[in-house]
PDB file of C-alpha atoms in Angstrom:
ATOM      1  CA  MET T   1     -16.686   2.821  23.843  1.00  0.00           C
ATOM      2  CA  LYS T   2     -13.308   2.172  22.115  1.00  0.00           C
ATOM      3  CA  ALA T   3     -10.778   3.229  24.176  1.00  0.00           C
ATOM      4  CA  ALA T   4      -8.243   5.933  21.936  1.00  0.00           C
ATOM      5  CA  ASN T   5      -5.897   3.816  19.082  1.00  0.00           C
ATOM      6  CA  LEU T   6      -2.412   2.133  20.828  1.00  0.00           C
ATOM      7  CA  LEU T   7      -0.250   3.003  18.466  1.00  0.00           C
ATOM      8  CA  GLY T   8      -1.500   6.487  17.708  1.00  0.00           C
ATOM      9  CA  ALA T   9      -1.503   7.150  21.946  1.00  0.00           C
ATOM     10  CA  HIS T  10       2.239   5.764  21.368  1.00  0.00           C
ATOM     11  CA  GLU T  11       3.313   7.197  18.112  1.00  0.00           C
ATOM     12  CA  MET T  12       5.999   9.957  19.754  1.00  0.00           C
ATOM     13  CA  ASP T  13       8.005   7.068  21.998  1.00  0.00           C
ATOM     14  CA  VAL T  14      11.060   5.741  22.334  1.00  0.00           C
ATOM     15  CA  GLY T  15      12.307   2.962  19.870  1.00  0.00           C
ATOM     16  CA  GLY T  16      12.156  -0.150  21.470  1.00  0.00           C
ATOM     17  CA  THR T  17       8.510   0.329  23.544  1.00  0.00           C
ATOM     18  CA  ARG T  18       6.356  -2.389  23.314  1.00  0.00           C
ATOM     19  CA  LEU T  19       2.651  -2.844  23.166  1.00  0.00           C
ATOM     20  CA  PRO T  20       0.555  -5.769  23.426  1.00  0.00           C
ATOM     21  CA  LEU T  21      -0.455  -6.641  20.539  1.00  0.00           C
ATOM     22  CA  ALA T  22      -4.505  -8.033  21.339  1.00  0.00           C
ATOM     23  CA  ALA T  23      -5.169  -4.576  22.776  1.00  0.00           C
ATOM     24  CA  VAL T  24      -3.765  -3.043  19.398  1.00  0.00           C
ATOM     25  CA  LEU T  25      -5.717  -4.920  17.466  1.00  0.00           C
ATOM     26  CA  ASP T  26      -8.739  -4.249  19.330  1.00  0.00           C
ATOM     27  CA  ASN T  27      -8.190  -0.713  19.035  1.00  0.00           C
ATOM     28  CA  LEU T  28      -7.575  -0.629  15.387  1.00  0.00           C
ATOM     29  CA  PRO T  29      -9.419   1.878  12.839  1.00  0.00           C
ATOM     30  CA  TRP T  30     -10.738  -0.785  11.066  1.00  0.00           C
ATOM     31  CA  SER T  31     -12.558   0.402   7.821  1.00  0.00           C
ATOM     32  CA  ALA T  32     -16.748   0.459   7.912  1.00  0.00           C
ATOM     33  CA  GLU T  33     -15.663  -3.465   6.221  1.00  0.00           C
ATOM     34  CA  GLY T  34     -13.634  -4.420   9.019  1.00  0.00           C
ATOM     35  CA  LEU T  35     -10.627  -4.038   7.100  1.00  0.00           C
ATOM     36  CA  ILE T  36      -6.996  -3.164   7.101  1.00  0.00           C
ATOM     37  CA  ALA T  37      -5.136  -2.190   3.779  1.00  0.00           C
ATOM     38  CA  ALA T  38      -2.163  -4.433   3.485  1.00  0.00           C
ATOM     39  CA  ILE T  39       1.028  -3.813   1.250  1.00  0.00           C
ATOM     40  CA  ALA T  40       3.025  -7.034   0.799  1.00  0.00           C
ATOM     41  CA  GLN T  41       6.862  -5.845  -0.320  1.00  0.00           C
ATOM     42  CA  GLN T  42       9.608  -8.886  -0.691  1.00  0.00           C
ATOM     43  CA  HIS T  43      11.473  -8.642   2.145  1.00  0.00           C
ATOM     44  CA  ASP T  44      15.403  -8.825  -0.055  1.00  0.00           C
ATOM     45  CA  SER T  45      15.019  -7.001  -2.969  1.00  0.00           C
ATOM     46  CA  GLY T  46      11.943  -4.631  -1.451  1.00  0.00           C
ATOM     47  CA  GLU T  47      10.318  -5.075  -4.726  1.00  0.00           C
ATOM     48  CA  VAL T  48       6.568  -3.776  -3.735  1.00  0.00           C
ATOM     49  CA  LEU T  49       3.791  -7.015  -5.212  1.00  0.00           C
ATOM     50  CA  MET T  50       0.523  -5.733  -4.234  1.00  0.00           C
ATOM     51  CA  LEU T  51      -1.580  -4.343  -1.550  1.00  0.00           C
ATOM     52  CA  ALA T  52      -4.988  -6.431  -0.343  1.00  0.00           C
ATOM     53  CA  TRP T  53      -6.930  -6.007   2.410  1.00  0.00           C
ATOM     54  CA  MET T  54      -7.267  -8.479   5.836  1.00  0.00           C
ATOM     55  CA  ASN T  55     -10.247  -8.649   8.675  1.00  0.00           C
ATOM     56  CA  ARG T  56      -9.132  -9.070  11.841  1.00  0.00           C
ATOM     57  CA  THR T  57      -9.158 -13.133  11.113  1.00  0.00           C
ATOM     58  CA  ALA T  58      -6.986 -12.659   7.469  1.00  0.00           C
ATOM     59  CA  LEU T  59      -4.438 -10.385   9.831  1.00  0.00           C
ATOM     60  CA  GLU T  60      -4.294 -13.044  13.229  1.00  0.00           C
ATOM     61  CA  GLU T  61      -4.188 -16.082  10.990  1.00  0.00           C
ATOM     62  CA  THR T  62      -1.038 -14.921   9.105  1.00  0.00           C
ATOM     63  CA  LEU T  63       0.837 -14.041  12.468  1.00  0.00           C
ATOM     64  CA  LEU T  64      -0.311 -17.708  13.788  1.00  0.00           C
ATOM     65  CA  ALA T  65       0.511 -19.492  10.430  1.00  0.00           C
ATOM     66  CA  GLY T  66       3.302 -17.320   9.341  1.00  0.00           C
ATOM     67  CA  ARG T  67       1.298 -17.464   5.541  1.00  0.00           C
ATOM     68  CA  VAL T  68      -0.497 -14.625   4.289  1.00  0.00           C
ATOM     69  CA  CYS T  69      -4.260 -14.814   4.315  1.00  0.00           C
ATOM     70  CA  TYR T  70      -5.873 -11.635   2.479  1.00  0.00           C
ATOM     71  CA  TRP T  71      -9.963 -10.362   2.548  1.00  0.00           C
ATOM     72  CA  SER T  72     -11.029 -10.850  -0.434  1.00  0.00           C
ATOM     73  CA  ARG T  73     -13.183  -8.379  -0.939  1.00  0.00           C
ATOM     74  CA  SER T  74     -14.827  -9.632  -4.530  1.00  0.00           C
ATOM     75  CA  ARG T  75     -15.106 -13.177  -2.990  1.00  0.00           C
ATOM     76  CA  GLN T  76     -16.404 -12.377   0.596  1.00  0.00           C
ATOM     77  CA  LYS T  77     -14.376 -14.611   1.941  1.00  0.00           C
ATOM     78  CA  LEU T  78     -11.195 -15.446   3.432  1.00  0.00           C
ATOM     79  CA  TRP T  79      -7.934 -15.504   0.197  1.00  0.00           C
ATOM     80  CA  ARG T  80      -4.937 -17.750   1.285  1.00  0.00           C
ATOM     81  CA  LYS T  81      -2.687 -16.108  -0.758  1.00  0.00           C
ATOM     82  CA  GLY T  82      -1.399 -18.707  -3.726  1.00  0.00           C
ATOM     83  CA  GLU T  83      -3.748 -21.610  -2.165  1.00  0.00           C
ATOM     84  CA  THR T  84      -4.482 -22.883  -5.581  1.00  0.00           C
ATOM     85  CA  SER T  85      -2.128 -20.863  -7.543  1.00  0.00           C
ATOM     86  CA  GLY T  86       0.717 -22.218  -5.500  1.00  0.00           C
ATOM     87  CA  ALA T  87       2.164 -18.373  -5.689  1.00  0.00           C
ATOM     88  CA  THR T  88       2.097 -18.597  -1.956  1.00  0.00           C
ATOM     89  CA  GLN T  89       3.550 -15.761   0.363  1.00  0.00           C
ATOM     90  CA  HIS T  90       6.049 -16.566   3.719  1.00  0.00           C
ATOM     91  CA  LEU T  91       5.430 -13.703   6.242  1.00  0.00           C
ATOM     92  CA  ILE T  92       9.072 -12.476   7.100  1.00  0.00           C
ATOM     93  CA  GLU T  93       7.422  -9.588   9.426  1.00  0.00           C
ATOM     94  CA  ALA T  94       4.410  -7.259   9.957  1.00  0.00           C
ATOM     95  CA  ARG T  95       4.508  -3.441  10.597  1.00  0.00           C
ATOM     96  CA  PHE T  96       1.624  -1.159  11.556  1.00  0.00           C
ATOM     97  CA  ASP T  97       2.162   2.356  10.684  1.00  0.00           C
ATOM     98  CA  CYS T  98       1.901   5.808  12.870  1.00  0.00           C
ATOM     99  CA  ASP T  99      -2.289   5.730  12.655  1.00  0.00           C
ATOM    100  CA  GLY T 100      -2.749   1.848  12.293  1.00  0.00           C
ATOM    101  CA  ASP T 101      -4.523   1.711   9.368  1.00  0.00           C
ATOM    102  CA  ALA T 102      -2.219   0.256   7.075  1.00  0.00           C
ATOM    103  CA  LEU T 103      -0.261  -3.068   7.292  1.00  0.00           C
ATOM    104  CA  LEU T 104       3.807  -3.463   5.248  1.00  0.00           C
ATOM    105  CA  LEU T 105       4.366  -7.333   5.414  1.00  0.00           C
ATOM    106  CA  ARG T 106       7.097  -8.005   4.361  1.00  0.00           C
ATOM    107  CA  VAL T 107       7.159 -11.544   2.739  1.00  0.00           C
ATOM    108  CA  ASP T 108       9.213 -13.997   0.267  1.00  0.00           C
ATOM    109  CA  GLN T 109       6.775 -14.626  -2.446  1.00  0.00           C
ATOM    110  CA  ASN T 110       6.934 -18.342  -3.781  1.00  0.00           C
ATOM    111  CA  ALA T 111       6.063 -17.398  -7.770  1.00  0.00           C
ATOM    112  CA  GLY T 112       4.859 -14.389  -9.580  1.00  0.00           C
ATOM    113  CA  ALA T 113       2.948 -12.370  -6.736  1.00  0.00           C
ATOM    114  CA  CYS T 114       0.158 -11.716  -9.485  1.00  0.00           C
ATOM    115  CA  HIS T 115      -2.463 -13.342 -10.656  1.00  0.00           C
ATOM    116  CA  THR T 116      -1.385 -12.738 -14.186  1.00  0.00           C
ATOM    117  CA  GLY T 117       2.437 -14.377 -13.537  1.00  0.00           C
ATOM    118  CA  ARG T 118       3.987 -10.890 -13.477  1.00  0.00           C
ATOM    119  CA  SER T 119       6.835 -11.411 -10.016  1.00  0.00           C
ATOM    120  CA  SER T 120       4.300  -7.868  -9.369  1.00  0.00           C
ATOM    121  CA  CYS T 121       0.824  -6.388  -9.414  1.00  0.00           C
ATOM    122  CA  PHE T 122       2.622  -2.496 -10.100  1.00  0.00           C
ATOM    123  CA  TYR T 123       3.254  -3.596 -13.768  1.00  0.00           C
ATOM    124  CA  ASN T 124       1.336  -0.219 -15.432  1.00  0.00           C
ATOM    125  CA  ALA T 125       3.362   2.201 -15.302  1.00  0.00           C
ATOM    126  CA  VAL T 126       2.539   6.610 -15.865  1.00  0.00           C
ATOM    127  CA  LEU T 127       4.501   7.617 -18.765  1.00  0.00           C
ATOM    128  CA  GLY T 128       3.428  11.254 -20.138  1.00  0.00           C
ATOM    129  CA  ASP T 129      -0.028  10.621 -21.262  1.00  0.00           C
ATOM    130  CA  GLU T 130      -0.419   7.049 -21.930  1.00  0.00           C
ATOM    131  CA  ILE T 131       0.423   4.188 -20.184  1.00  0.00           C
ATOM    132  CA  VAL T 132       3.296   1.824 -20.883  1.00  0.00           C
ATOM    133  CA  ILE T 133       2.760  -2.564 -19.685  1.00  0.00           C
ATOM    134  CA  LEU T 134       6.566  -2.742 -18.129  1.00  0.00           C
ATOM    135  CA  SER T 135       6.188  -6.229 -19.236  1.00  0.00           C
ATOM    136  CA  ASN T 136       4.507  -9.884 -20.176  1.00  0.00           C
ATOM    137  CA  PRO T 137       2.664 -11.981 -18.397  1.00  0.00           C
ATOM    138  CA  GLY T 138       4.461 -14.843 -16.019  1.00  0.00           C
ATOM    139  CA  GLU T 139       7.316 -12.286 -16.227  1.00  0.00           C
ATOM    140  CA  ALA T 140       9.789 -10.067 -13.992  1.00  0.00           C
ATOM    141  CA  VAL T 141       8.222  -6.502 -13.673  1.00  0.00           C
ATOM    142  CA  PRO T 142      11.616  -4.606 -13.711  1.00  0.00           C
TER     143      PRO T 142
ATOM    144  CA  MET D   1     -22.145   3.438 -18.366  1.00  0.00           C
ATOM    145  CA  LYS D   2     -18.395   2.933 -17.784  1.00  0.00           C
ATOM    146  CA  ALA D   3     -16.980   1.085 -19.845  1.00  0.00           C
ATOM    147  CA  ALA D   4     -15.045  -1.966 -19.119  1.00  0.00           C
ATOM    148  CA  ASN D   5     -11.860  -1.193 -16.207  1.00  0.00           C
ATOM    149  CA  LEU D   6      -9.468  -0.768 -18.867  1.00  0.00           C
ATOM    150  CA  LEU D   7      -6.251  -2.417 -17.404  1.00  0.00           C
ATOM    151  CA  GLY D   8      -7.703  -5.652 -16.438  1.00  0.00           C
ATOM    152  CA  ALA D   9      -8.712  -5.702 -20.459  1.00  0.00           C
ATOM    153  CA  HIS D  10      -5.404  -5.002 -21.197  1.00  0.00           C
ATOM    154  CA  GLU D  11      -3.765  -7.309 -17.889  1.00  0.00           C
ATOM    155  CA  MET D  12      -2.383 -10.308 -20.147  1.00  0.00           C
ATOM    156  CA  ASP D  13      -1.011  -7.638 -22.833  1.00  0.00           C
ATOM    157  CA  VAL D  14       2.528  -7.985 -23.658  1.00  0.00           C
ATOM    158  CA  GLY D  15       5.394  -5.625 -22.139  1.00  0.00           C
ATOM    159  CA  GLY D  16       5.479  -2.289 -24.141  1.00  0.00           C
ATOM    160  CA  THR D  17       1.784  -2.273 -25.161  1.00  0.00           C
ATOM    161  CA  ARG D  18       0.415   1.815 -24.870  1.00  0.00           C
ATOM    162  CA  LEU D  19      -3.112   2.582 -23.108  1.00  0.00           C
ATOM    163  CA  PRO D  20      -4.231   6.562 -23.643  1.00  0.00           C
ATOM    164  CA  LEU D  21      -4.236   7.218 -19.274  1.00  0.00           C
ATOM    165  CA  ALA D  22      -7.243   9.937 -19.794  1.00  0.00           C
ATOM    166  CA  ALA D  23      -9.155   6.370 -20.994  1.00  0.00           C
ATOM    167  CA  VAL D  24      -7.964   4.694 -18.331  1.00  0.00           C
ATOM    168  CA  LEU D  25      -8.299   6.946 -15.829  1.00  0.00           C
ATOM    169  CA  ASP D  26     -12.519   7.352 -16.858  1.00  0.00           C
ATOM    170  CA  ASN D  27     -12.592   4.088 -16.058  1.00  0.00           C
ATOM    171  CA  LEU D  28     -10.423   2.880 -12.860  1.00  0.00           C
ATOM    172  CA  PRO D  29     -12.395   1.448 -10.075  1.00  0.00           C
ATOM    173  CA  TRP D  30     -12.204   4.380  -7.798  1.00  0.00           C
ATOM    174  CA  SER D  31     -13.707   3.182  -4.305  1.00  0.00           C
ATOM    175  CA  ALA D  32     -17.028   4.669  -3.368  1.00  0.00           C
ATOM    176  CA  GLU D  33     -15.365   7.940  -1.919  1.00  0.00           C
ATOM    177  CA  GLY D  34     -14.329   8.294  -5.249  1.00  0.00           C
ATOM    178  CA  LEU D  35     -10.326   7.208  -4.245  1.00  0.00           C
ATOM    179  CA  ILE D  36      -7.359   5.101  -5.095  1.00  0.00           C
ATOM    180  CA  ALA D  37      -5.301   3.428  -2.316  1.00  0.00           C
ATOM    181  CA  ALA D  38      -1.421   5.200  -2.727  1.00  0.00           C
ATOM    182  CA  ILE D  39       2.049   3.436  -1.862  1.00  0.00           C
ATOM    183  CA  ALA D  40       4.913   5.803  -1.330  1.00  0.00           C
ATOM    184  CA  GLN D  41       8.170   4.073  -1.655  1.00  0.00           C
ATOM    185  CA  GLN D  42      11.972   5.802  -1.675  1.00  0.00           C
ATOM    186  CA  HIS D  43      12.965   4.984  -5.584  1.00  0.00           C
ATOM    187  CA  ASP D  44      16.398   3.909  -5.200  1.00  0.00           C
ATOM    188  CA  SER D  45      16.603   2.549  -1.310  1.00  0.00           C
ATOM    189  CA  GLY D  46      13.181   0.383  -1.511  1.00  0.00           C
ATOM    190  CA  GLU D  47      11.730   1.981   1.775  1.00  0.00           C
ATOM    191  CA  VAL D  48       8.076   1.525   2.013  1.00  0.00           C
ATOM    192  CA  LEU D  49       7.739   5.248   3.330  1.00  0.00           C
ATOM    193  CA  MET D  50       3.425   5.367   4.096  1.00  0.00           C
ATOM    194  CA  LEU D  51      -0.254   4.326   2.686  1.00  0.00           C
ATOM    195  CA  ALA D  52      -2.290   7.561   1.865  1.00  0.00           C
ATOM    196  CA  TRP D  53      -5.601   7.933  -0.741  1.00  0.00           C
ATOM    197  CA  MET D  54      -5.698  10.210  -3.888  1.00  0.00           C
ATOM    198  CA  ASN D  55      -8.886  11.509  -5.790  1.00  0.00           C
ATOM    199  CA  ARG D  56      -8.736  11.971  -9.729  1.00  0.00           C
ATOM    200  CA  THR D  57      -7.768  15.264  -8.968  1.00  0.00           C
ATOM    201  CA  ALA D  58      -5.105  14.786  -6.673  1.00  0.00           C
ATOM    202  CA  LEU D  59      -3.397  12.421  -8.733  1.00  0.00           C
ATOM    203  CA  GLU D  60      -3.639  14.814 -11.960  1.00  0.00           C
ATOM    204  CA  GLU D  61      -2.355  17.168  -9.847  1.00  0.00           C
ATOM    205  CA  THR D  62       1.014  15.219  -9.379  1.00  0.00           C
ATOM    206  CA  LEU D  63       1.134  13.841 -12.259  1.00  0.00           C
ATOM    207  CA  LEU D  64       1.737  17.216 -13.890  1.00  0.00           C
ATOM    208  CA  ALA D  65       3.535  18.942 -11.117  1.00  0.00           C
ATOM    209  CA  GLY D  66       5.781  15.956 -10.067  1.00  0.00           C
ATOM    210  CA  ARG D  67       5.040  16.796  -6.766  1.00  0.00           C
ATOM    211  CA  VAL D  68       3.108  14.037  -4.678  1.00  0.00           C
ATOM    212  CA  CYS D  69      -0.413  15.109  -3.330  1.00  0.00           C
ATOM    213  CA  TYR D  70      -3.071  12.953  -1.393  1.00  0.00           C
ATOM    214  CA  TRP D  71      -6.586  13.144  -0.610  1.00  0.00           C
ATOM    215  CA  SER D  72      -7.211  13.750   3.090  1.00  0.00           C
ATOM    216  CA  ARG D  73     -10.093  11.678   4.341  1.00  0.00           C
ATOM    217  CA  SER D  74      -9.683  13.183   7.660  1.00  0.00           C
ATOM    218  CA  ARG D  75      -9.810  17.433   6.689  1.00  0.00           C
ATOM    219  CA  GLN D  76     -11.446  16.108   3.199  1.00  0.00           C
ATOM    220  CA  LYS D  77      -9.366  18.515   1.433  1.00  0.00           C
ATOM    221  CA  LEU D  78      -6.652  17.804  -0.719  1.00  0.00           C
ATOM    222  CA  TRP D  79      -2.997  17.536   1.249  1.00  0.00           C
ATOM    223  CA  ARG D  80       0.015  18.523  -1.098  1.00  0.00           C
ATOM    224  CA  LYS D  81       2.539  15.997   1.325  1.00  0.00           C
ATOM    225  CA  GLY D  82       4.952  18.798   2.692  1.00  0.00           C
ATOM    226  CA  GLU D  83       3.550  21.905   2.431  1.00  0.00           C
ATOM    227  CA  THR D  84       3.652  23.137   5.502  1.00  0.00           C
ATOM    228  CA  SER D  85       6.452  19.989   7.338  1.00  0.00           C
ATOM    229  CA  GLY D  86       8.923  20.432   4.471  1.00  0.00           C
ATOM    230  CA  ALA D  87       8.753  17.039   3.957  1.00  0.00           C
ATOM    231  CA  THR D  88       8.303  17.078   0.080  1.00  0.00           C
ATOM    232  CA  GLN D  89       7.134  13.801  -1.926  1.00  0.00           C
ATOM    233  CA  HIS D  90       8.894  14.403  -5.267  1.00  0.00           C
ATOM    234  CA  LEU D  91       7.655  11.538  -8.259  1.00  0.00           C
ATOM    235  CA  ILE D  92       9.961  10.135 -10.014  1.00  0.00           C
ATOM    236  CA  GLU D  93       7.391   7.115 -11.171  1.00  0.00           C
ATOM    237  CA  ALA D  94       3.899   6.136 -10.989  1.00  0.00           C
ATOM    238  CA  ARG D  95       2.323   2.573 -11.567  1.00  0.00           C
ATOM    239  CA  PHE D  96      -1.304   1.233 -11.072  1.00  0.00           C
ATOM    240  CA  ASP D  97      -1.572  -2.321 -10.091  1.00  0.00           C
ATOM    241  CA  CYS D  98      -3.485  -4.978 -12.360  1.00  0.00           C
ATOM    242  CA  ASP D  99      -7.000  -4.091 -11.032  1.00  0.00           C
ATOM    243  CA  GLY D 100      -6.503  -0.124 -11.239  1.00  0.00           C
ATOM    244  CA  ASP D 101      -7.563   0.149  -7.505  1.00  0.00           C
ATOM    245  CA  ALA D 102      -3.714   0.225  -6.430  1.00  0.00           C
ATOM    246  CA  LEU D 103      -0.889   3.008  -7.637  1.00  0.00           C
ATOM    247  CA  LEU D 104       2.540   2.806  -6.363  1.00  0.00           C
ATOM    248  CA  LEU D 105       4.372   5.922  -6.148  1.00  0.00           C
ATOM    249  CA  ARG D 106       8.114   5.726  -6.567  1.00  0.00           C
ATOM    250  CA  VAL D 107       9.269   9.297  -4.559  1.00  0.00           C
ATOM    251  CA  ASP D 108      12.246  10.970  -3.903  1.00  0.00           C
ATOM    252  CA  GLN D 109      11.276  12.115  -0.117  1.00  0.00           C
ATOM    253  CA  ASN D 110      13.043  14.750   1.868  1.00  0.00           C
ATOM    254  CA  ALA D 111      12.938  14.389   5.364  1.00  0.00           C
ATOM    255  CA  GLY D 112      10.986  12.063   7.414  1.00  0.00           C
ATOM    256  CA  ALA D 113       8.180  10.823   5.358  1.00  0.00           C
ATOM    257  CA  CYS D 114       5.934  10.227   8.807  1.00  0.00           C
ATOM    258  CA  HIS D 115       4.484  12.792  10.430  1.00  0.00           C
ATOM    259  CA  THR D 116       6.417  11.708  13.808  1.00  0.00           C
ATOM    260  CA  GLY D 117       9.657  12.524  11.545  1.00  0.00           C
ATOM    261  CA  ARG D 118      10.888   8.886  11.071  1.00  0.00           C
ATOM    262  CA  SER D 119      12.013   7.866   7.650  1.00  0.00           C
ATOM    263  CA  SER D 120       8.679   5.672   7.248  1.00  0.00           C
ATOM    264  CA  CYS D 121       5.557   4.663   8.727  1.00  0.00           C
ATOM    265  CA  PHE D 122       6.058   1.687   8.801  1.00  0.00           C
ATOM    266  CA  TYR D 123       7.731   1.651  12.198  1.00  0.00           C
ATOM    267  CA  ASN D 124       5.438  -1.088  14.411  1.00  0.00           C
ATOM    268  CA  ALA D 125       6.929  -4.219  14.239  1.00  0.00           C
ATOM    269  CA  VAL D 126       5.107  -7.056  15.661  1.00  0.00           C
ATOM    270  CA  LEU D 127       7.101  -9.266  17.823  1.00  0.00           C
ATOM    271  CA  GLY D 128       5.296 -12.809  19.036  1.00  0.00           C
ATOM    272  CA  ASP D 129       2.174 -11.153  21.097  1.00  0.00           C
ATOM    273  CA  GLU D 130       3.872  -7.821  20.835  1.00  0.00           C
ATOM    274  CA  ILE D 131       4.028  -4.755  18.886  1.00  0.00           C
ATOM    275  CA  VAL D 132       7.531  -3.057  19.523  1.00  0.00           C
ATOM    276  CA  ILE D 133       8.335   0.376  18.022  1.00  0.00           C
ATOM    277  CA  LEU D 134      11.753   0.479  15.988  1.00  0.00           C
ATOM    278  CA  SER D 135      12.354   3.826  16.296  1.00  0.00           C
ATOM    279  CA  ASN D 136      13.015   7.213  17.686  1.00  0.00           C
ATOM    280  CA  PRO D 137      10.434   9.909  16.200  1.00  0.00           C
ATOM    281  CA  GLY D 138      12.461  11.826  13.354  1.00  0.00           C
ATOM    282  CA  GLU D 139      14.932   8.847  13.129  1.00  0.00           C
ATOM    283  CA  ALA D 140      15.156   6.483  10.616  1.00  0.00           C
ATOM    284  CA  VAL D 141      13.488   3.048  10.641  1.00  0.00           C
ATOM    285  CA  PRO D 142      15.546   0.411   9.975  1.00  0.00           C
TER     286      PRO D 142
END
């Protein structure tokens, strides 16, 4: 049996509290597929780039290598971001949320994060009863 | 049978392209539980506040009311953010990602987004082989 989620158990602790990473990972509420959702954000501009998934192997590799590695749910394999496209993500800082089921990755993104070449995957804005595409492929999203 | 994911089919379209929202929602790749992941970001500071989930009802209510409503997976019911705590989220803009399985909500957050009172849920930073809590409950996350 797993111990209680460590992050949840310490959510009311004061700033500066330290917890051992290995124990936190042992007790994360991984999804049924063994995954955690990971948001990538450009560290300086604050632009939210993409949402993807990590298993424990991908997360540990990311923390060790300082280069972001996801788990591809469609291909069911490790996805070293930018390995073929060159659009790598250098990890600046990783932060877990209060209940440990999401990660915020503050990164330095090389070239567009989206496979369409746009800076961010979030380029489909809702405007009334329509979706408006905010930028051309290959360009920055305003 | 569903048509192909409309957003994916239009991913290489130029900026300014418009698609009907209802058709996009009909063809979103909702999860097995009928959900889409939603990231909330403070619209002016860029701070990433939280990650939660929406079903179609929650999303449609959010777009109509301009106040963010999620689907609580733990309580299995609509979760009108801030209904009891007062920490409401006013929707500024919603953006779908390239393949339609994630939403970015640009919001104006009233009081702390996290149930611990912190400004953001992402206050557990990885530092070497430890997690460091970045702020006290009730305070802003640096």
